[in-house]
PDB file of N, CA and C in Angstrom:
ATOM      1  N   UNK F   1     -27.092 -64.116 -25.419  1.00 91.00           N
ATOM      2  CA  UNK F   1     -25.985 -64.905 -25.998  1.00 91.00           C
ATOM      3  C   UNK F   1     -24.794 -63.631 -26.143  1.00 91.00           C
ATOM      4  N   UNK F   2     -23.719 -64.214 -25.558  1.00 93.00           N
ATOM      5  CA  UNK F   2     -22.170 -63.608 -25.426  1.00 93.00           C
ATOM      6  C   UNK F   2     -21.313 -64.063 -26.544  1.00 93.00           C
ATOM      7  N   UNK F   3     -20.613 -63.221 -27.181  1.00 93.00           N
ATOM      8  CA  UNK F   3     -19.578 -63.408 -28.118  1.00 93.00           C
ATOM      9  C   UNK F   3     -18.373 -62.564 -27.769  1.00 93.00           C
ATOM     10  N   UNK F   4     -17.110 -63.463 -28.008  1.00 91.00           N
ATOM     11  CA  UNK F   4     -15.816 -62.487 -27.753  1.00 91.00           C
ATOM     12  C   UNK F   4     -15.532 -62.117 -29.342  1.00 91.00           C
ATOM     13  N   UNK F   5     -14.877 -60.921 -29.221  1.00 88.00           N
ATOM     14  CA  UNK F   5     -14.734 -60.180 -30.315  1.00 88.00           C
ATOM     15  C   UNK F   5     -13.128 -60.079 -30.625  1.00 88.00           C
ATOM     16  N   UNK F   6     -12.563 -60.182 -31.815  1.00 88.00           N
ATOM     17  CA  UNK F   6     -11.258 -59.962 -32.240  1.00 88.00           C
ATOM     18  C   UNK F   6     -11.195 -58.825 -33.172  1.00 88.00           C
ATOM     19  N   UNK F   7     -10.666 -57.996 -32.899  1.00 85.00           N
ATOM     20  CA  UNK F   7     -10.495 -56.780 -34.011  1.00 85.00           C
ATOM     21  C   UNK F   7      -8.992 -56.679 -34.348  1.00 85.00           C
ATOM     22  N   UNK F   8      -8.675 -57.259 -35.362  1.00 84.00           N
ATOM     23  CA  UNK F   8      -7.171 -57.247 -36.001  1.00 84.00           C
ATOM     24  C   UNK F   8      -6.669 -56.047 -35.822  1.00 84.00           C
ATOM     25  N   UNK F   9      -5.351 -55.773 -35.735  1.00 84.00           N
ATOM     26  CA  UNK F   9      -4.545 -54.690 -35.862  1.00 84.00           C
ATOM     27  C   UNK F   9      -4.904 -53.721 -36.841  1.00 84.00           C
ATOM     28  N   UNK F  10      -5.043 -54.368 -38.204  1.00 83.00           N
ATOM     29  CA  UNK F  10      -4.888 -53.406 -39.204  1.00 83.00           C
ATOM     30  C   UNK F  10      -6.440 -52.752 -39.299  1.00 83.00           C
ATOM     31  N   UNK F  11      -7.370 -53.335 -38.869  1.00 86.00           N
ATOM     32  CA  UNK F  11      -8.646 -52.672 -38.562  1.00 86.00           C
ATOM     33  C   UNK F  11      -8.562 -51.811 -37.539  1.00 86.00           C
ATOM     34  N   UNK F  12      -7.935 -51.808 -36.347  1.00 81.00           N
ATOM     35  CA  UNK F  12      -7.703 -51.017 -35.148  1.00 81.00           C
ATOM     36  C   UNK F  12      -7.090 -49.959 -35.728  1.00 81.00           C
ATOM     37  N   UNK F  13      -6.045 -49.836 -36.593  1.00 86.00           N
ATOM     38  CA  UNK F  13      -5.311 -48.683 -36.937  1.00 86.00           C
ATOM     39  C   UNK F  13      -5.750 -47.958 -38.446  1.00 86.00           C
ATOM     40  N   UNK F  14      -6.171 -48.877 -39.072  1.00 90.00           N
ATOM     41  CA  UNK F  14      -6.587 -48.213 -40.552  1.00 90.00           C
ATOM     42  C   UNK F  14      -8.154 -48.055 -40.554  1.00 90.00           C
ATOM     43  N   UNK F  15      -8.999 -48.761 -40.090  1.00 92.00           N
ATOM     44  CA  UNK F  15     -10.516 -48.690 -40.194  1.00 92.00           C
ATOM     45  C   UNK F  15     -11.131 -49.013 -38.657  1.00 92.00           C
ATOM     46  N   UNK F  16     -10.729 -47.999 -37.868  1.00 89.00           N
ATOM     47  CA  UNK F  16     -11.301 -48.240 -36.161  1.00 89.00           C
ATOM     48  C   UNK F  16     -12.876 -48.155 -36.270  1.00 89.00           C
ATOM     49  N   UNK F  17     -13.394 -47.490 -36.964  1.00 92.00           N
ATOM     50  CA  UNK F  17     -14.815 -47.463 -37.136  1.00 92.00           C
ATOM     51  C   UNK F  17     -15.490 -48.830 -37.518  1.00 92.00           C
ATOM     52  N   UNK F  18     -14.964 -49.572 -38.186  1.00 92.00           N
ATOM     53  CA  UNK F  18     -15.379 -50.769 -38.669  1.00 92.00           C
ATOM     54  C   UNK F  18     -15.578 -51.744 -37.243  1.00 92.00           C
ATOM     55  N   UNK F  19     -14.351 -51.540 -36.193  1.00 86.00           N
ATOM     56  CA  UNK F  19     -14.680 -52.400 -35.121  1.00 86.00           C
ATOM     57  C   UNK F  19     -15.761 -51.823 -34.159  1.00 86.00           C
ATOM     58  N   UNK F  20     -15.952 -50.662 -34.312  1.00 90.00           N
ATOM     59  CA  UNK F  20     -16.852 -49.830 -33.312  1.00 90.00           C
ATOM     60  C   UNK F  20     -18.204 -50.227 -34.035  1.00 90.00           C
ATOM     61  N   UNK F  21     -18.407 -50.311 -35.186  1.00 93.00           N
ATOM     62  CA  UNK F  21     -19.846 -50.497 -35.950  1.00 93.00           C
ATOM     63  C   UNK F  21     -19.932 -51.786 -35.626  1.00 93.00           C
ATOM     64  N   UNK F  22     -19.160 -52.947 -35.599  1.00 91.00           N
ATOM     65  CA  UNK F  22     -19.458 -54.258 -35.391  1.00 91.00           C
ATOM     66  C   UNK F  22     -20.363 -54.477 -33.798  1.00 91.00           C
ATOM     67  N   UNK F  23     -19.552 -53.801 -32.927  1.00 90.00           N
ATOM     68  CA  UNK F  23     -19.868 -53.521 -31.778  1.00 90.00           C
ATOM     69  C   UNK F  23     -21.582 -53.146 -31.807  1.00 90.00           C
ATOM     70  N   UNK F  24     -21.618 -51.982 -32.095  1.00 94.00           N
ATOM     71  CA  UNK F  24     -22.886 -51.214 -32.379  1.00 94.00           C
ATOM     72  C   UNK F  24     -23.893 -52.461 -32.933  1.00 94.00           C
ATOM     73  N   UNK F  25     -23.532 -52.792 -33.958  1.00 95.00           N
ATOM     74  CA  UNK F  25     -24.447 -53.931 -34.574  1.00 95.00           C
ATOM     75  C   UNK F  25     -24.885 -55.093 -33.872  1.00 95.00           C
ATOM     76  N   UNK F  26     -23.816 -55.692 -33.044  1.00 95.00           N
ATOM     77  CA  UNK F  26     -23.927 -56.679 -32.296  1.00 95.00           C
ATOM     78  C   UNK F  26     -25.092 -56.423 -30.983  1.00 95.00           C
ATOM     79  N   UNK F  27     -24.641 -54.989 -30.524  1.00 94.00           N
ATOM     80  CA  UNK F  27     -25.648 -54.944 -29.517  1.00 94.00           C
ATOM     81  C   UNK F  27     -26.987 -54.545 -29.764  1.00 94.00           C
ATOM     82  N   UNK F  28     -27.407 -53.920 -30.984  1.00 96.00           N
ATOM     83  CA  UNK F  28     -28.635 -53.856 -31.696  1.00 96.00           C
ATOM     84  C   UNK F  28     -29.264 -55.210 -31.701  1.00 96.00           C
ATOM     85  N   UNK F  29     -28.348 -55.970 -31.859  1.00 96.00           N
ATOM     86  CA  UNK F  29     -28.994 -57.415 -32.387  1.00 96.00           C
ATOM     87  C   UNK F  29     -29.297 -58.305 -30.825  1.00 96.00           C
ATOM     88  N   UNK F  30     -28.889 -57.465 -29.847  1.00 95.00           N
ATOM     89  CA  UNK F  30     -28.931 -57.985 -28.451  1.00 95.00           C
ATOM     90  C   UNK F  30     -28.020 -59.067 -27.933  1.00 95.00           C
ATOM     91  N   UNK F  31     -26.714 -58.918 -28.765  1.00 96.00           N
ATOM     92  CA  UNK F  31     -25.680 -59.890 -28.313  1.00 96.00           C
ATOM     93  C   UNK F  31     -24.701 -58.996 -27.368  1.00 96.00           C
ATOM     94  N   UNK F  32     -24.287 -59.772 -26.445  1.00 94.00           N
ATOM     95  CA  UNK F  32     -23.222 -58.931 -25.467  1.00 94.00           C
ATOM     96  C   UNK F  32     -21.968 -59.361 -25.925  1.00 94.00           C
ATOM     97  N   UNK F  33     -21.341 -58.500 -26.007  1.00 92.00           N
ATOM     98  CA  UNK F  33     -19.883 -58.397 -26.662  1.00 92.00           C
ATOM     99  C   UNK F  33     -19.006 -58.155 -25.471  1.00 92.00           C
ATOM    100  N   UNK F  34     -17.973 -59.256 -25.648  1.00 90.00           N
ATOM    101  CA  UNK F  34     -16.896 -59.229 -24.707  1.00 90.00           C
ATOM    102  C   UNK F  34     -15.524 -59.123 -25.543  1.00 90.00           C
ATOM    103  N   UNK F  35     -14.633 -58.204 -25.040  1.00 86.00           N
ATOM    104  CA  UNK F  35     -13.598 -58.050 -25.545  1.00 86.00           C
ATOM    105  C   UNK F  35     -12.235 -58.149 -24.624  1.00 86.00           C
ATOM    106  N   UNK F  36     -11.623 -59.312 -24.812  1.00 84.00           N
ATOM    107  CA  UNK F  36     -10.543 -59.860 -23.741  1.00 84.00           C
ATOM    108  C   UNK F  36      -9.373 -58.695 -23.951  1.00 84.00           C
ATOM    109  N   UNK F  37      -9.035 -57.947 -22.946  1.00 83.00           N
ATOM    110  CA  UNK F  37      -8.120 -57.283 -23.451  1.00 83.00           C
ATOM    111  C   UNK F  37      -6.632 -57.727 -23.213  1.00 83.00           C
ATOM    112  N   UNK F  38      -6.468 -58.987 -22.885  1.00 84.00           N
ATOM    113  CA  UNK F  38      -5.381 -59.673 -23.140  1.00 84.00           C
ATOM    114  C   UNK F  38      -5.018 -60.220 -24.349  1.00 84.00           C
ATOM    115  N   UNK F  39      -5.715 -60.075 -25.242  1.00 81.00           N
ATOM    116  CA  UNK F  39      -5.602 -60.724 -26.634  1.00 81.00           C
ATOM    117  C   UNK F  39      -4.162 -60.040 -27.181  1.00 81.00           C
ATOM    118  N   UNK F  40      -3.388 -60.664 -27.967  1.00 82.00           N
ATOM    119  CA  UNK F  40      -2.487 -60.333 -28.450  1.00 82.00           C
ATOM    120  C   UNK F  40      -2.321 -60.396 -29.949  1.00 82.00           C
ATOM    121  N   UNK F  41      -1.173 -60.046 -30.604  1.00 84.00           N
ATOM    122  CA  UNK F  41      -0.895 -60.059 -32.023  1.00 84.00           C
ATOM    123  C   UNK F  41      -1.439 -61.758 -32.579  1.00 84.00           C
ATOM    124  N   UNK F  42      -2.174 -61.743 -33.509  1.00 88.00           N
ATOM    125  CA  UNK F  42      -2.471 -63.085 -34.101  1.00 88.00           C
ATOM    126  C   UNK F  42      -1.542 -63.551 -34.908  1.00 88.00           C
ATOM    127  N   UNK F  43      -0.581 -62.825 -35.212  1.00 90.00           N
ATOM    128  CA  UNK F  43       0.536 -63.298 -36.017  1.00 90.00           C
ATOM    129  C   UNK F  43       0.470 -63.297 -37.716  1.00 90.00           C
ATOM    130  N   UNK F  44      -0.621 -62.578 -38.036  1.00 90.00           N
ATOM    131  CA  UNK F  44      -1.066 -62.407 -39.494  1.00 90.00           C
ATOM    132  C   UNK F  44       0.171 -61.565 -40.174  1.00 90.00           C
ATOM    133  N   UNK F  45       0.319 -60.519 -39.520  1.00 91.00           N
ATOM    134  CA  UNK F  45       1.370 -59.639 -40.418  1.00 91.00           C
ATOM    135  C   UNK F  45       2.688 -60.358 -40.526  1.00 91.00           C
ATOM    136  N   UNK F  46       3.342 -60.891 -39.359  1.00 93.00           N
ATOM    137  CA  UNK F  46       4.640 -61.453 -38.882  1.00 93.00           C
ATOM    138  C   UNK F  46       4.551 -62.665 -40.033  1.00 93.00           C
ATOM    139  N   UNK F  47       3.636 -63.431 -40.379  1.00 95.00           N
ATOM    140  CA  UNK F  47       3.537 -64.420 -41.224  1.00 95.00           C
ATOM    141  C   UNK F  47       3.564 -63.901 -42.538  1.00 95.00           C
ATOM    142  N   UNK F  48       2.896 -63.084 -42.940  1.00 95.00           N
ATOM    143  CA  UNK F  48       2.868 -62.298 -44.303  1.00 95.00           C
ATOM    144  C   UNK F  48       4.219 -62.013 -44.838  1.00 95.00           C
ATOM    145  N   UNK F  49       5.273 -61.536 -43.722  1.00 96.00           N
ATOM    146  CA  UNK F  49       6.695 -60.988 -44.222  1.00 96.00           C
ATOM    147  C   UNK F  49       7.713 -62.356 -44.164  1.00 96.00           C
ATOM    148  N   UNK F  50       6.959 -63.545 -44.031  1.00 96.00           N
ATOM    149  CA  UNK F  50       7.823 -64.772 -44.022  1.00 96.00           C
ATOM    150  C   UNK F  50       8.400 -65.231 -42.789  1.00 96.00           C
ATOM    151  N   UNK F  51       8.123 -64.884 -41.749  1.00 96.00           N
ATOM    152  CA  UNK F  51       8.538 -65.339 -40.227  1.00 96.00           C
ATOM    153  C   UNK F  51       7.799 -66.264 -39.801  1.00 96.00           C
ATOM    154  N   UNK F  52       7.711 -67.541 -40.376  1.00 96.00           N
ATOM    155  CA  UNK F  52       6.597 -68.460 -39.967  1.00 96.00           C
ATOM    156  C   UNK F  52       6.920 -69.007 -38.452  1.00 96.00           C
ATOM    157  N   UNK F  53       7.903 -69.166 -37.999  1.00 95.00           N
ATOM    158  CA  UNK F  53       8.163 -69.605 -36.515  1.00 95.00           C
ATOM    159  C   UNK F  53       7.549 -68.711 -35.563  1.00 95.00           C
ATOM    160  N   UNK F  54       8.011 -67.418 -35.912  1.00 95.00           N
ATOM    161  CA  UNK F  54       7.436 -66.388 -34.867  1.00 95.00           C
ATOM    162  C   UNK F  54       5.966 -66.074 -35.226  1.00 95.00           C
ATOM    163  N   UNK F  55       5.396 -66.395 -36.271  1.00 94.00           N
ATOM    164  CA  UNK F  55       3.979 -66.060 -36.653  1.00 94.00           C
ATOM    165  C   UNK F  55       3.426 -67.502 -35.625  1.00 94.00           C
ATOM    166  N   UNK F  56       3.966 -68.551 -35.602  1.00 95.00           N
ATOM    167  CA  UNK F  56       3.307 -69.674 -35.041  1.00 95.00           C
ATOM    168  C   UNK F  56       3.239 -69.375 -33.531  1.00 95.00           C
ATOM    169  N   UNK F  57       4.188 -68.848 -32.985  1.00 94.00           N
ATOM    170  CA  UNK F  57       4.397 -68.561 -31.484  1.00 94.00           C
ATOM    171  C   UNK F  57       3.382 -67.444 -31.215  1.00 94.00           C
ATOM    172  N   UNK F  58       3.173 -66.516 -31.701  1.00 92.00           N
ATOM    173  CA  UNK F  58       2.247 -65.413 -31.433  1.00 92.00           C
ATOM    174  C   UNK F  58       0.858 -66.089 -31.655  1.00 92.00           C
ATOM    175  N   UNK F  59       0.615 -66.843 -33.033  1.00 91.00           N
ATOM    176  CA  UNK F  59      -0.598 -67.561 -33.009  1.00 91.00           C
ATOM    177  C   UNK F  59      -1.295 -68.344 -31.792  1.00 91.00           C
ATOM    178  N   UNK F  60      -0.066 -69.324 -31.430  1.00 94.00           N
ATOM    179  CA  UNK F  60      -0.288 -69.900 -30.313  1.00 94.00           C
ATOM    180  C   UNK F  60      -0.890 -69.210 -28.954  1.00 94.00           C
ATOM    181  N   UNK F  61       0.024 -68.033 -28.821  1.00 91.00           N
ATOM    182  CA  UNK F  61      -0.393 -67.279 -27.680  1.00 91.00           C
ATOM    183  C   UNK F  61      -1.715 -66.647 -27.906  1.00 91.00           C
ATOM    184  N   UNK F  62      -1.950 -66.195 -29.146  1.00 89.00           N
ATOM    185  CA  UNK F  62      -3.518 -65.505 -29.325  1.00 89.00           C
ATOM    186  C   UNK F  62      -4.536 -66.566 -29.108  1.00 89.00           C
ATOM    187  N   UNK F  63      -4.357 -67.900 -29.483  1.00 90.00           N
ATOM    188  CA  UNK F  63      -5.284 -68.806 -29.251  1.00 90.00           C
ATOM    189  C   UNK F  63      -5.382 -68.972 -27.752  1.00 90.00           C
ATOM    190  N   UNK F  64      -4.229 -69.148 -27.034  1.00 91.00           N
ATOM    191  CA  UNK F  64      -4.457 -69.204 -25.641  1.00 91.00           C
ATOM    192  C   UNK F  64      -5.170 -68.222 -24.731  1.00 91.00           C
ATOM    193  N   UNK F  65      -5.312 -66.900 -25.134  1.00 86.00           N
ATOM    194  CA  UNK F  65      -6.138 -65.855 -24.546  1.00 86.00           C
ATOM    195  C   UNK F  65      -7.373 -65.792 -25.289  1.00 86.00           C
ATOM    196  N   UNK F  66      -7.519 -66.052 -26.654  1.00 80.00           N
ATOM    197  CA  UNK F  66      -8.839 -65.846 -27.085  1.00 80.00           C
ATOM    198  C   UNK F  66      -9.595 -67.049 -26.862  1.00 80.00           C
TER     199      UNK F  66
END
């Protein structure tokens, strides 16, 4: 089985070991991990500050690549 993973920016910046551990766990379970380096911002942080139109655009781009 192959899975695509998404590591959110706050995980990447604040808790990078979480993303690395997720990869390790999946590998131990025999799951092949694919990380698309074209992934973009999902828009969550922009949405949280009230910029809904910008968040929608970021979300649509994220979905396209993910």
